[in-house]
Amino acid sequence: MSGFIALLRRDLVLAFRLGGGPFLGVGFFLTVTTLLPLGVGARLELLGQAAGGFLWVAASLSALLSLERIFQADVEDGSLDQILLGPLPLEASVLAKALAHWLTTGLPLTAAAPALALLLNMPVAGYGPLLLSLLIGSPALSLIGTIGAALTAGLRRGGLLLSLVVLPLFVPVVIFGAGAVAAAINGFNPVPALLFLGATSLVALVVTPPAAAAALRIHLS
Amino acid sequence: MVPNITLDARDLACRRGERVLFSGLSFSAGPGLTEIVGPNGAGKTSLLRILSGVMASAAGRVQMSRGEVLLEAGSYAAVLHYMAHADALKPQMTARENLAFAAAWFGAGMSPEAALERLRLSRQSHLPVAYLSAGQRRRLALARCYMLARPLWLLDEPVASLDAAGRALVAELVAGHVMGGGTVVAATHDALSPDARRVEIA
Amino acid sequence: MLRYANPKRFLDLSAAVLPWLWLGAAGLMGWGLWAGLFASPPDYQQSESVRIMYVHVPSAWLSMFLYGVMFAASVVGLVWRHPLADAAAKEAAPIGACFTAICLVTGSLWGRPMWGTYWAWDPRLTSELVLLILYLGYMALWAAIEDRQKAARSAAVLCIVGVINIPIIHFSVEWWNSLHQGPSVVRFENGALAPAIDPSMLWPLLAMAVGSTLLAIAVLFVRIGTEIGRRRLATLMAQQAAG
């Protein structure tokens, strides 16, 4: 457990010291949200209807942007060897790194989402489900993304490849997350979507550590 | 406690893509210094990675024993430290922070300050690693190795990018470890000590 | 040499089987196309456009079948480290991607007379589109890693993760569709899967499905053979480089 915390702390420190850390993702989130009305026009009703789905798409894209970093630096400077030789099973180390990624991207995005929803004129009924869905679903983005990051660690143009590999796996998360908001806005019950979202996150939690650890071992071999 | 670790390599082989780097490599490295020599690209780094357990050998096996007692296969990582060619240091963290993480991660035999002192890095202790020179980073990696105080050191080019004083320091460090009963396996171009056993790979 | 013992046997087997596969594929698809496009009656609802089904449904089936082949080969390759299985997984992907693309194009063309638009985000087509991206990601990962063994094993991990995800993706897309189903879109029922299909349509469809499966297997065999040759070439070049 002390190893888990040590690794988590190290990754958090690095995230904060490297190019703005968590604020960079939020900044991207804000930028894309600003572009949407400029692109489709300031029709408040249309924006309000699309806000939940749009914010989920923007959240998954900004999570994607920072995924490449999860293992890349550790591969390049040899830290991954030291992580592998440490006391923690590689699966647990993967989990620590995914958690660090979520704390520095998913959580800030969740916190920023209501303000952006306001800019997009989202109906009041959507706020609760939006926050809940991001809280439940954004960990799945970090977890699934960790698999992609492990598979593409150390590759040239890994970033582009990463998005191609990871985005189809994001589909259920985005559907259920945005679905919960859409249901609430249209007067339906958002709970089923949130439950499906929770189930998807749990599957990601189970699948990610062994899959990402296997991918890293392949890379190191 | 006398560390007294013996490393026994039997029939190791390494394949890189379609190329076979070495095969049928067997040797034993007990307490003392063993130097791995060979031309560039012969697979010295790959051999060290196999010995450390980071990489699997294409054939054969590595065994370790403490005195006469064979160690369990999963426990090798706990008795060794592998100092790779890459320094595994985070440029955004200070020298001390890098060591503190290693201490928390691996468990250390002494304080980071003592190790920094030994490698003459006390003055750089609060500087981010990004500001250190290549030689200073190498010394910091050695300080980590010294701090962790594992019985078996696997060193990949320990004196690379060091000046004469740095080299002398490394030789002293290795001699001290050997004196205390430690085992050192080093891949190196320049001999660390005339008394070392040598394993040649071609 | 042991490494090539099995590929050698595979090449012998493939040389013996391939003529029959080509023949079977040509015969079944020839008859199926003739029967489907000319001999069978037009559908009473969809009229002549139903004939797209004879290409669309088999390619939809093959898009999934080949992912299954890829998955099975990936598991074998990962567990038993068999180079032939790696080659099978690698070479199944482009064929699968091809059939997925055919399925999407024919589905979209079929959509024009049925829905009045080329693309209606029908759940099946949407799932197929995601499947196409999965194929492309898989192929891109293979292409990006230079070391063959590492590439094979990384791609196998991705394929297995994909297989775990496909049912979730499919379910989520179905669910999403039920949420967004607009009243103007005519719900499209795939004629092939309805039990009331007339034998005059069923037999050509079956012939096309079996025929194109044989075709896919034949192409897969040829591609695996090429891949084995490519590997030998790489080994020879490495030997030459070593002096």
XYZ file of C-alpha atoms in Angstrom:
666
model
C 0.000 0.000 0.000
C 2.841 2.429 0.775
C 4.235 1.725 -2.689
C 0.848 2.499 -4.244
C 0.699 5.832 -2.438
C 4.315 6.655 -3.284
C 3.680 6.078 -6.997
C 0.387 7.971 -6.906
C 2.038 10.900 -5.173
C 4.911 10.956 -7.621
C 2.535 11.009 -10.594
C 0.450 13.779 -9.044
C 3.544 15.884 -8.344
C 4.728 15.357 -11.921
C 1.308 16.244 -13.345
C 1.254 19.520 -11.427
C 4.792 20.470 -12.426
C 4.444 19.632 -16.084
C 2.883 22.294 -18.272
C -0.003 23.356 -16.071
C -1.132 19.860 -15.184
C -4.851 19.545 -14.515
C -5.639 23.065 -15.693
C -4.529 22.245 -19.197
C -7.298 19.675 -19.633
C -9.873 22.074 -18.224
C -8.560 24.763 -20.555
C -9.037 22.473 -23.525
C -12.530 21.642 -22.264
C -13.348 25.351 -22.104
C -11.907 26.043 -25.554
C -13.937 23.351 -27.266
C -17.066 24.468 -25.441
C -16.489 28.000 -26.684
C -16.075 26.794 -30.254
C -19.365 24.891 -30.321
C -21.765 27.862 -30.295
C -19.432 29.735 -32.642
C -19.658 26.803 -35.020
C -23.343 25.926 -34.874
C -24.774 29.314 -33.946
C -26.018 30.746 -30.678
C -29.391 29.021 -30.761
C -29.907 28.570 -27.063
C -32.548 25.877 -27.286
C -30.482 23.714 -29.630
C -27.363 24.182 -27.478
C -29.256 23.309 -24.318
C -30.551 20.088 -25.823
C -27.115 19.048 -27.089
C -25.159 20.251 -24.028
C -25.000 16.913 -22.182
C -23.823 14.965 -25.200
C -21.430 17.661 -26.253
C -19.824 17.985 -22.826
C -19.327 14.225 -22.727
C -17.652 14.235 -26.128
C -15.437 17.148 -25.062
C -14.592 15.394 -21.780
C -13.538 12.215 -23.554
C -11.428 14.174 -26.039
C -9.614 16.112 -23.339
C -9.027 12.924 -21.367
C -7.601 11.446 -24.555
C -5.165 14.329 -24.979
C -3.419 13.611 -21.703
C -3.478 9.816 -21.976
C -0.321 9.622 -24.034
C 1.637 10.959 -21.081
C 0.686 8.157 -18.683
C 3.527 5.813 -19.642
C 5.453 7.684 -22.330
C 7.843 9.541 -20.025
C 8.380 6.475 -17.834
C 9.312 4.424 -20.887
C 11.687 7.057 -22.220
C 13.626 7.725 -19.013
C 13.758 4.107 -17.830
C 11.443 4.618 -14.850
C 9.195 1.836 -16.091
C 11.960 -0.702 -15.371
C 12.129 0.564 -11.812
C 8.346 0.373 -11.493
C 8.423 -3.207 -12.742
C 11.191 -4.126 -10.286
C 9.369 -2.531 -7.365
C 7.383 -4.272 -4.667
C 3.963 -3.717 -6.239
C 2.437 -6.073 -8.810
C 2.457 -4.282 -12.151
C -1.362 -4.460 -12.174
C -1.496 -2.362 -8.996
C 1.025 0.123 -10.387
C -1.162 0.485 -13.475
C -4.121 1.210 -11.223
C -2.139 3.839 -9.297
C -1.229 5.561 -12.553
C -4.806 5.414 -13.836
C -6.006 6.910 -10.559
C -3.439 9.701 -10.832
C -4.643 10.375 -14.377
C -8.249 10.557 -13.230
C -7.442 12.864 -10.310
C -5.670 15.271 -12.660
C -8.098 15.105 -15.614
C -11.446 13.466 -14.894
C -12.041 15.083 -11.533
C -11.195 18.661 -12.632
C -13.348 18.170 -15.726
C -16.243 17.051 -13.562
C -15.789 20.109 -11.386
C -15.695 22.422 -14.404
C -18.625 20.806 -16.214
C -21.487 22.700 -14.474
C -19.983 26.067 -15.407
C -19.655 24.990 -19.019
C -23.177 23.567 -18.981
C -24.296 27.034 -17.937
C -22.573 28.536 -20.988
C -24.434 26.033 -23.149
C -27.799 26.844 -21.572
C -28.384 23.319 -20.345
C -31.807 22.875 -18.644
C -31.643 22.724 -14.843
C -32.825 19.111 -14.694
C -29.607 18.012 -16.404
C -27.091 19.288 -13.836
C -27.414 16.515 -11.287
C -27.158 13.701 -13.847
C -24.288 15.487 -15.627
C -22.230 15.685 -12.448
C -23.111 12.160 -11.393
C -22.466 10.690 -14.819
C -19.066 12.380 -15.075
C -18.187 11.254 -11.575
C -19.148 7.658 -12.361
C -18.027 7.552 -15.973
C -14.836 9.601 -16.221
C -12.846 6.984 -14.242
C -13.769 4.548 -17.020
C -12.239 6.951 -19.553
C -8.972 6.985 -17.584
C -9.012 3.220 -17.122
C -9.781 2.303 -20.735
C -7.339 4.952 -21.866
C -4.626 3.384 -19.731
C -4.863 0.230 -21.846
C -4.364 2.260 -24.999
C -1.519 4.220 -23.422
C 0.195 0.978 -22.413
C -0.210 -0.473 -25.903
C 1.235 2.577 -27.612
C 3.906 3.501 -25.044
C 7.215 4.258 -26.696
C 5.872 4.342 -30.250
C 6.441 7.174 -32.643
C 3.184 8.998 -33.393
C 1.702 7.100 -30.485
C -0.816 9.861 -29.872
C -2.705 9.479 -33.147
C -2.646 5.717 -32.851
C -3.840 5.959 -29.277
C -6.987 7.827 -30.290
C -7.789 5.293 -32.994
C -7.304 2.427 -30.559
C -9.153 3.955 -27.628
C -12.063 5.918 -29.087
C -14.211 2.917 -30.104
C -13.826 1.625 -26.553
C -15.110 4.983 -25.270
C -18.403 4.537 -27.153
C -20.451 2.915 -24.348
C -19.181 5.402 -21.762
C -20.144 8.394 -23.884
C -23.509 6.873 -24.803
C -24.554 6.112 -21.243
C -23.074 9.299 -19.804
C -24.717 11.577 -22.341
C -27.828 9.375 -22.228
C -28.318 10.032 -18.533
C -28.253 13.789 -19.122
C -30.521 13.569 -22.164
C -33.013 11.429 -20.254
C -33.190 13.913 -17.398
C -33.553 16.915 -19.712
C -36.420 15.256 -21.546
C -38.224 14.314 -18.365
C -37.263 10.651 -18.232
C -35.550 8.702 -15.490
C -31.751 9.018 -15.741
C -31.078 6.218 -13.248
C -30.955 3.290 -15.731
C -28.331 5.070 -17.828
C -26.316 5.842 -14.700
C -26.493 2.208 -13.651
C -25.314 1.043 -17.072
C -22.549 3.618 -16.849
C -21.542 2.303 -13.438
C -21.485 -1.239 -14.796
C -19.276 -0.124 -17.693
C -16.889 1.548 -15.247
C -16.731 -1.606 -13.148
C -15.944 -3.731 -16.200
C -13.206 -1.251 -17.094
C -11.877 -1.484 -13.534
C -11.648 -5.274 -13.817
C -10.260 -5.456 -17.355
C -7.747 -2.589 -17.260
C -5.092 -3.719 -14.763
C -4.370 -7.112 -16.351
C -4.679 -5.829 -19.928
C -2.490 -2.761 -19.435
C 0.056 -4.729 -17.390
C 0.236 -7.377 -20.130
C 0.767 -4.658 -22.728
C 3.572 -3.085 -20.676
C 5.292 -6.428 -20.154
C 5.226 -6.993 -23.904
C 6.753 -3.597 -24.375
C 9.543 -4.247 -21.879
C 10.397 -7.724 -23.109
C 24.247 -9.144 7.638
C 26.614 -10.315 4.935
C 24.717 -10.059 1.620
C 26.561 -12.899 -0.099
C 24.412 -13.225 -3.221
C 25.444 -15.508 -6.047
C 23.884 -15.136 -9.454
C 23.880 -18.146 -11.703
C 23.059 -17.786 -15.397
C 22.522 -20.917 -17.463
C 22.223 -21.069 -21.198
C 20.765 -17.587 -21.682
C 19.754 -16.444 -25.123
C 18.528 -13.147 -26.490
C 16.755 -12.467 -29.729
C 16.039 -8.961 -31.005
C 13.518 -9.115 -33.813
C 15.009 -11.553 -36.302
C 18.539 -11.223 -34.923
C 20.084 -13.516 -32.319
C 22.325 -11.413 -30.055
C 23.743 -14.257 -27.984
C 22.834 -17.794 -27.061
C 24.126 -20.528 -24.788
C 25.552 -17.955 -22.392
C 26.382 -19.394 -18.961
C 28.318 -17.867 -16.107
C 28.240 -17.461 -12.397
C 28.768 -14.234 -10.460
C 29.368 -14.522 -6.743
C 30.329 -11.784 -4.290
C 32.853 -9.488 -5.890
C 32.922 -7.618 -9.164
C 32.056 -9.245 -12.469
C 32.481 -7.203 -15.627
C 30.570 -7.940 -18.788
C 32.564 -6.928 -21.818
C 31.894 -7.086 -25.515
C 31.559 -4.863 -28.564
C 28.702 -2.418 -29.033
C 25.454 -4.143 -29.943
C 26.612 -7.485 -28.566
C 23.770 -7.457 -26.071
C 25.355 -6.277 -22.822
C 22.330 -4.180 -21.954
C 19.939 -6.988 -22.902
C 21.921 -9.374 -20.700
C 21.621 -7.034 -17.711
C 17.893 -6.647 -18.355
C 17.531 -10.423 -18.390
C 19.541 -10.756 -15.175
C 17.410 -8.098 -13.481
C 14.220 -9.849 -14.535
C 12.858 -6.896 -16.521
C 13.165 -8.945 -19.681
C 12.627 -12.653 -20.212
C 15.429 -14.765 -21.646
C 14.584 -16.559 -24.888
C 16.083 -19.706 -23.356
C 17.770 -20.934 -20.184
C 17.309 -19.492 -16.698
C 18.717 -17.200 -14.037
C 19.026 -18.433 -10.469
C 20.096 -16.589 -7.380
C 21.208 -17.878 -4.053
C 22.156 -16.349 -0.729
C 25.121 -18.356 0.488
C 24.083 -21.930 -0.181
C 20.352 -21.243 -0.059
C 18.540 -20.956 -3.375
C 16.218 -17.928 -3.503
C 12.628 -18.255 -4.633
C 12.109 -17.336 -8.271
C 9.788 -14.392 -7.532
C 12.023 -12.762 -4.953
C 15.017 -11.752 -7.060
C 13.846 -8.172 -7.495
C 14.057 -7.671 -3.731
C 17.794 -8.397 -3.526
C 19.000 -6.444 -6.545
C 19.174 -2.967 -7.916
C 19.358 -2.462 -11.650
C 20.959 0.778 -12.740
C 20.046 1.056 -16.388
C 21.587 3.105 -19.137
C 18.682 5.551 -18.844
C 18.872 7.251 -15.478
C 15.199 6.822 -14.517
C 15.206 10.272 -12.970
C 12.366 12.761 -13.257
C 13.650 16.125 -14.519
C 10.765 18.002 -12.860
C 11.641 16.671 -9.401
C 14.638 17.687 -7.305
C 17.546 15.337 -6.716
C 16.350 14.735 -3.187
C 12.754 14.114 -4.274
C 13.911 11.550 -6.802
C 15.764 9.668 -4.108
C 12.896 10.030 -1.650
C 10.551 8.408 -4.159
C 12.999 5.540 -4.705
C 13.273 5.127 -0.929
C 9.487 4.998 -0.549
C 9.122 2.697 -3.527
C 11.889 0.185 -2.822
C 12.615 0.719 0.871
C 16.047 2.197 1.611
C 19.011 1.364 3.794
C 19.851 4.999 4.575
C 18.536 8.549 4.207
C 18.617 10.285 0.823
C 20.830 12.961 2.385
C 23.504 10.449 3.347
C 23.541 8.984 -0.154
C 23.719 12.440 -1.746
C 26.582 13.318 0.583
C 28.479 10.153 -0.378
C 28.197 10.940 -4.109
C 29.078 14.619 -3.456
C 25.708 15.925 -4.541
C 24.659 17.649 -1.311
C 24.858 21.070 -2.933
C 22.576 19.960 -5.768
C 20.088 18.256 -3.481
C 17.388 20.917 -3.916
C 17.834 21.462 -7.638
C 15.424 19.950 -10.134
C 17.181 17.191 -12.060
C 16.569 19.142 -15.284
C 19.336 21.525 -14.132
C 21.917 18.806 -13.487
C 24.622 17.850 -15.962
C 24.788 14.363 -17.474
C 27.606 13.436 -15.093
C 25.678 14.715 -12.079
C 22.624 12.697 -13.129
C 24.756 9.597 -13.410
C 26.070 10.234 -9.907
C 22.510 10.726 -8.696
C 21.533 7.355 -10.169
C 24.526 5.864 -8.359
C 23.448 7.589 -5.162
C 20.099 5.841 -5.511
C 21.846 2.517 -5.962
C 24.015 3.213 -2.903
C 21.040 4.374 -0.824
C 18.936 1.289 -1.540
C 21.810 -0.892 -0.270
C 20.666 -3.999 -2.107
C 23.180 -6.893 -2.007
C 23.340 -7.285 -5.805
C 24.104 -4.346 -8.091
C 23.518 -4.625 -11.818
C 25.185 -1.609 -13.419
C 24.915 -0.630 -17.067
C 27.889 1.563 -18.032
C 28.231 3.094 -14.557
C 31.029 5.471 -15.534
C 29.509 6.740 -18.777
C 29.666 10.562 -18.970
C 31.735 10.797 -15.757
C 35.032 12.662 -15.446
C 38.167 11.200 -13.862
C 37.100 12.187 -10.345
C 33.656 10.660 -10.946
C 35.187 7.446 -12.203
C 37.394 7.193 -9.150
C 34.333 7.742 -6.992
C 32.452 4.925 -8.724
C 35.423 2.584 -8.407
C 35.569 3.441 -4.708
C 31.839 2.840 -4.294
C 31.988 -0.512 -6.049
C 35.079 -1.537 -4.067
C 33.297 -0.613 -0.848
C 30.259 -2.691 -1.789
C 32.440 -5.647 -2.706
C 34.401 -5.256 0.524
C 31.166 -5.600 2.467
C 30.417 -8.891 0.725
C 28.259 -7.403 -2.036
C 27.958 -8.617 -5.595
C 28.368 -6.288 -8.570
C 27.745 -7.151 -12.203
C 28.684 -4.282 -14.497
C 28.536 -3.909 -18.242
C 31.325 -1.549 -19.120
C 33.729 -0.372 -21.775
C 36.367 0.742 -19.302
C 37.525 -1.705 -16.660
C 36.466 -0.676 -13.159
C 39.036 -2.841 -11.429
C 41.910 -5.034 -12.645
C 40.803 -7.788 -10.250
C 37.343 -8.182 -11.747
C 36.086 -11.442 -13.203
C 35.201 -11.011 -16.836
C 32.386 -12.391 -18.912
C 32.794 -11.825 -22.608
C 29.937 -11.822 -25.026
C 30.536 -11.536 -28.721
C 14.146 -24.753 -38.317
C 11.614 -25.964 -35.781
C 9.859 -22.618 -36.062
C 8.998 -23.307 -39.679
C 7.932 -26.908 -39.241
C 4.350 -25.914 -38.750
C 4.183 -23.136 -41.313
C 5.575 -25.656 -43.790
C 2.771 -28.044 -42.996
C 0.328 -25.170 -43.270
C 1.591 -24.289 -46.735
C 1.146 -27.899 -47.873
C -2.358 -27.974 -46.447
C -3.244 -24.649 -47.983
C -1.939 -25.734 -51.399
C -4.165 -28.809 -51.234
C -7.290 -27.006 -50.010
C -7.113 -23.710 -51.898
C -8.343 -24.958 -55.320
C -11.439 -26.429 -53.670
C -12.043 -23.233 -51.713
C -11.821 -21.096 -54.863
C -14.049 -23.508 -56.730
C -16.636 -23.655 -53.945
C -16.626 -19.895 -53.531
C -16.996 -19.269 -57.268
C -19.757 -21.865 -57.661
C -21.811 -20.811 -54.672
C -21.406 -17.090 -55.236
C -22.027 -17.454 -58.963
C -25.264 -19.298 -58.426
C -26.201 -17.123 -55.451
C -25.727 -13.904 -57.412
C -27.655 -15.173 -60.402
C -30.464 -16.513 -58.250
C -30.505 -13.463 -56.025
C -30.247 -10.772 -58.653
C -32.305 -12.344 -61.443
C -34.184 -15.478 -60.498
C -35.691 -14.570 -57.129
C -38.828 -12.423 -56.881
C -38.700 -8.811 -55.712
C -39.850 -8.195 -52.151
C -43.490 -7.131 -51.820
C -42.503 -4.161 -49.602
C -39.004 -3.276 -50.688
C -39.341 -4.318 -54.346
C -36.049 -4.598 -56.282
C -33.879 -2.901 -53.689
C -34.099 -5.999 -51.501
C -31.465 -7.544 -53.751
C -28.761 -5.541 -51.949
C -29.391 -7.979 -49.116
C -27.551 -10.754 -50.966
C -24.317 -8.817 -50.599
C -25.083 -6.843 -47.462
C -26.034 -9.677 -45.114
C -23.092 -11.980 -45.959
C -20.626 -9.119 -45.479
C -22.216 -8.256 -42.146
C -21.808 -11.889 -41.127
C -18.204 -11.981 -42.302
C -17.330 -8.732 -40.539
C -18.143 -10.502 -37.285
C -16.884 -13.945 -38.279
C -13.446 -12.566 -39.142
C -13.232 -10.693 -35.850
C -13.966 -14.052 -34.242
C -11.146 -15.626 -36.271
C -8.857 -12.810 -35.195
C -9.840 -13.314 -31.568
C -9.305 -17.091 -31.646
C -5.953 -16.676 -33.389
C -4.935 -13.952 -30.924
C -5.658 -16.167 -27.937
C -3.731 -19.073 -29.469
C -0.869 -16.752 -30.393
C -0.736 -15.193 -26.937
C -0.951 -18.443 -24.988
C 1.099 -20.794 -27.148
C 3.311 -18.184 -28.829
C 2.628 -19.711 -32.202
C 3.853 -17.568 -35.126
C 1.273 -19.099 -37.474
C -1.551 -17.940 -35.196
C -0.032 -14.446 -35.103
C 0.033 -14.402 -38.889
C -3.594 -15.592 -39.058
C -4.745 -12.831 -36.693
C -2.788 -10.199 -38.575
C -4.056 -11.254 -41.986
C -7.694 -11.695 -40.953
C -7.926 -8.015 -40.003
C -7.745 -6.380 -43.456
C -10.215 -8.906 -44.857
C -12.580 -8.239 -41.983
C -12.189 -4.489 -42.416
C -12.962 -4.920 -46.128
C -16.189 -6.812 -45.497
C -17.149 -4.311 -42.797
C -16.683 -1.516 -45.303
C -18.750 -3.409 -47.912
C -21.439 -3.942 -45.307
C -21.468 -0.219 -44.496
C -21.577 0.886 -48.123
C -24.320 -1.547 -49.138
C -26.245 -0.747 -45.972
C -26.030 2.938 -46.736
C -27.130 2.378 -50.360
C -29.999 0.272 -49.128
C -30.898 3.025 -46.696
C -31.537 5.517 -49.500
C -34.712 3.818 -50.821
C -35.727 2.514 -47.389
C -35.194 5.552 -45.138
C -34.943 8.256 -47.759
C -31.378 8.986 -46.643
C -28.020 7.330 -47.012
C -27.270 7.292 -43.339
C -29.812 7.202 -40.526
C -27.621 6.118 -37.601
C -29.393 2.818 -37.565
C -28.047 0.846 -34.561
C -26.722 -2.042 -36.643
C -24.902 0.227 -39.053
C -23.585 2.282 -36.151
C -22.233 -0.859 -34.510
C -20.642 -1.835 -37.824
C -19.037 1.593 -38.053
C -17.528 1.191 -34.579
C -16.378 -2.280 -35.614
C -14.622 -0.765 -38.628
C -12.763 1.639 -36.321
C -11.784 -1.302 -34.101
C -10.367 -3.074 -37.156
C -8.487 0.046 -38.246
C -7.017 0.553 -34.773
C -5.926 -3.072 -34.682
C -4.235 -2.805 -38.078
C -2.622 0.504 -37.162
C -1.167 -1.000 -33.999
C 0.302 -3.896 -35.991
C 1.830 -1.454 -38.430
C 3.245 0.814 -35.722
C 5.369 -1.745 -33.859
C 8.472 -2.872 -35.669
C 9.316 -5.997 -33.699
C 7.004 -8.707 -35.039
C 6.621 -10.583 -31.783
C 5.857 -7.473 -29.797
C 3.434 -6.310 -32.468
C 1.673 -9.663 -32.472
C 1.272 -9.770 -28.734
C 0.241 -6.127 -28.347
C -2.330 -6.517 -31.110
C -3.599 -9.694 -29.457
C -4.168 -7.814 -26.189
C -6.069 -5.125 -28.082
C -8.165 -7.706 -29.929
C -9.125 -9.438 -26.682
C -10.025 -6.138 -25.016
C -12.101 -5.380 -28.117
C -13.966 -8.665 -27.842
C -14.842 -7.900 -24.225
C -16.097 -4.515 -25.370
C -18.046 -5.484 -28.475
C -21.141 -6.754 -26.623
C -21.074 -3.656 -24.401
C -20.711 -1.403 -27.430
C -23.503 -3.226 -29.227
C -25.798 -3.043 -26.239
C -25.055 0.631 -25.639
C -25.741 1.475 -29.286
C -29.062 -0.395 -29.212
C -29.962 1.421 -26.025
C -28.883 4.745 -27.464
C -31.048 4.126 -30.513
C -34.103 3.384 -28.416
C -33.514 6.706 -26.667
C -33.114 8.804 -29.794
C -35.468 6.975 -32.146
C -37.163 9.718 -34.134
C -40.696 9.063 -35.468
C -39.724 9.918 -39.054
C -37.235 7.091 -39.398
C -38.812 3.896 -40.631
C -37.575 1.088 -38.416
C -35.622 -1.174 -40.644
C -36.189 -4.876 -40.158
C -33.529 -7.027 -41.704
C -35.447 -9.343 -44.012
C -32.897 -12.104 -43.760
C -33.410 -12.634 -40.073
C -37.198 -12.633 -40.156
C -38.488 -16.202 -39.945
C -41.008 -15.709 -42.745
C -38.424 -15.396 -45.493
C -39.432 -17.152 -48.687
C -37.270 -20.131 -49.780
C -36.699 -18.492 -53.164
C -34.806 -15.777 -51.277
C -33.410 -17.891 -48.473
C -31.435 -20.314 -50.673
C -29.586 -17.686 -52.693
C -28.829 -15.842 -49.456
C -27.423 -18.968 -47.835
C -25.407 -19.737 -50.945
C -23.978 -16.217 -50.894
C -23.184 -16.434 -47.182
C -21.398 -19.787 -47.453
C -19.735 -18.815 -50.736
C -18.331 -15.566 -49.412
C -17.171 -17.319 -46.254
C -15.215 -19.741 -48.447
C -13.872 -16.763 -50.380
C -12.777 -15.074 -47.161
C -11.049 -18.246 -45.962
C -9.306 -18.668 -49.317
C -8.053 -15.080 -49.232
C -6.976 -15.582 -45.626
C -4.964 -18.677 -46.605
C -3.261 -16.841 -49.433
C -2.448 -13.914 -47.161
C -1.042 -16.164 -44.436
C 1.130 -17.829 -47.079
C 2.418 -14.429 -48.159
C 3.080 -13.459 -44.550
C 5.085 -16.654 -43.988
C 7.140 -15.792 -47.048
C 7.638 -12.262 -45.744
C 8.932 -13.624 -42.436
C 11.363 -15.943 -44.148
C 12.644 -13.022 -46.160
C 13.152 -11.002 -42.972
C 15.062 -13.891 -41.397
C 17.241 -14.267 -44.490
C 18.005 -10.572 -44.549
C 18.892 -10.634 -40.852
C 21.209 -13.571 -41.482
C 22.821 -11.758 -44.357
C 23.307 -8.643 -42.229
C 24.964 -10.765 -39.552
C 27.491 -11.872 -42.179
